[in-house]
Coordinates of C-alpha atoms in Angstrom, one line a residue:
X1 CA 92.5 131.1 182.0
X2 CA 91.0 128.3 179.9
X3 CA 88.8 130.0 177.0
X4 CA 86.4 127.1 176.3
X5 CA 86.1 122.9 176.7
X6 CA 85.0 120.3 175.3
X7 CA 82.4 118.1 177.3
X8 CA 79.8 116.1 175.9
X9 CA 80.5 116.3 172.3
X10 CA 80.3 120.2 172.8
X11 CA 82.3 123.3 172.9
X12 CA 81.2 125.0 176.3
X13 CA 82.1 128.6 176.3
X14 CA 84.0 130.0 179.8
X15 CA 82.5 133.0 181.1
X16 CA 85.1 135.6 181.4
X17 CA 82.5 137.9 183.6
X18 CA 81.8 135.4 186.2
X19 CA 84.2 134.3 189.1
X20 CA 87.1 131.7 188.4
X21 CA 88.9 130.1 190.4
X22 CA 92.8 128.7 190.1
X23 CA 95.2 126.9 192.8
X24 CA 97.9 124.9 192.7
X25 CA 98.1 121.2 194.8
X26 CA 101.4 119.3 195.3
X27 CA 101.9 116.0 194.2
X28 CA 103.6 113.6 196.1
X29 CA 106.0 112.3 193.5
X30 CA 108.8 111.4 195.7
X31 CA 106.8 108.6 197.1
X32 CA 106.5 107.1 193.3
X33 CA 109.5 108.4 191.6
X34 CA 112.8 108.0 193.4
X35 CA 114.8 110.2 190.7
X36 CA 114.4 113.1 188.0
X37 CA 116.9 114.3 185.4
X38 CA 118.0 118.1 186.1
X39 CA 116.6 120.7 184.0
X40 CA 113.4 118.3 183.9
X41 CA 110.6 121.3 185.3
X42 CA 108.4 121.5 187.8
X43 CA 107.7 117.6 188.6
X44 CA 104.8 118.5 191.3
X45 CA 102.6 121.2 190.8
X46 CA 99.4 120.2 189.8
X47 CA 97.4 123.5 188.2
X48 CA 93.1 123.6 189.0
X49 CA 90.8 125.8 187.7
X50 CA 87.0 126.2 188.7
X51 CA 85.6 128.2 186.1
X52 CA 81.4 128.6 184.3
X53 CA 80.5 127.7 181.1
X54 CA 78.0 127.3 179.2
X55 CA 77.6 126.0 175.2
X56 CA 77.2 128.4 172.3
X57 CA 73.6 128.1 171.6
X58 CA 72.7 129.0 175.5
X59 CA 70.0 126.1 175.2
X60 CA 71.8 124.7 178.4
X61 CA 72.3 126.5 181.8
X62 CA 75.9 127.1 183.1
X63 CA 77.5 124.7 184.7
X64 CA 80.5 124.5 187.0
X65 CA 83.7 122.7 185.6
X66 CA 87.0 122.1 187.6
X67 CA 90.0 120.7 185.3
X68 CA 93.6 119.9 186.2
X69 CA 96.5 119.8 185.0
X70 CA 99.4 117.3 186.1
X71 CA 102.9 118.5 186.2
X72 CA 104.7 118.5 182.5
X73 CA 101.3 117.7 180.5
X74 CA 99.7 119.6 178.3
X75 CA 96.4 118.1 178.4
X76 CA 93.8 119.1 180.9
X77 CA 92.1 116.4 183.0
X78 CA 88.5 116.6 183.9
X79 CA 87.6 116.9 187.6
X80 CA 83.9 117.5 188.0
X81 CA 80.7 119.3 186.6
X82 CA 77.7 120.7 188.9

């Protein structure tokens, strides 16, 4: 479970005490990729998580963030804020 992010040139604190969410989507990757070298991982799982955060100084209300991550990265892609 992510522990904090970064958005908007701040460190938003996840809430562990408040509902999170966390699914996997497949990517098509055969339609792009015709070939993969054995051993390589899991080339289509695509990890989500919905989660509520809020910055340090609680000036700010929580807000709802839902990041991804694409198979074999380790960085974590932003999908939306509400």
């Amino acid at each position: 479970m992510p522990l904090a992010l970064r958005y908007e040139n701040k460190i938003w604190m996840v809430d562990p005490d408040l509902d999170t969410a966390r699914w996997f989507t497949r990517d098509s990757r055969w339609e792009t990729q015709l070939r993969a070298a054995v051993g390589t991982g899991d080339l289509v799982s695509i990890e989500h998580w919905q989660v509520q955060a809020k910055p340090p100084t609680g000036d700010e209300e929580l807000r709802t963030f839902t990041i991804r991550r694409e198979p074999l990265s380790t960085a974590w892609l932003l999908e939306s804020v509400s």
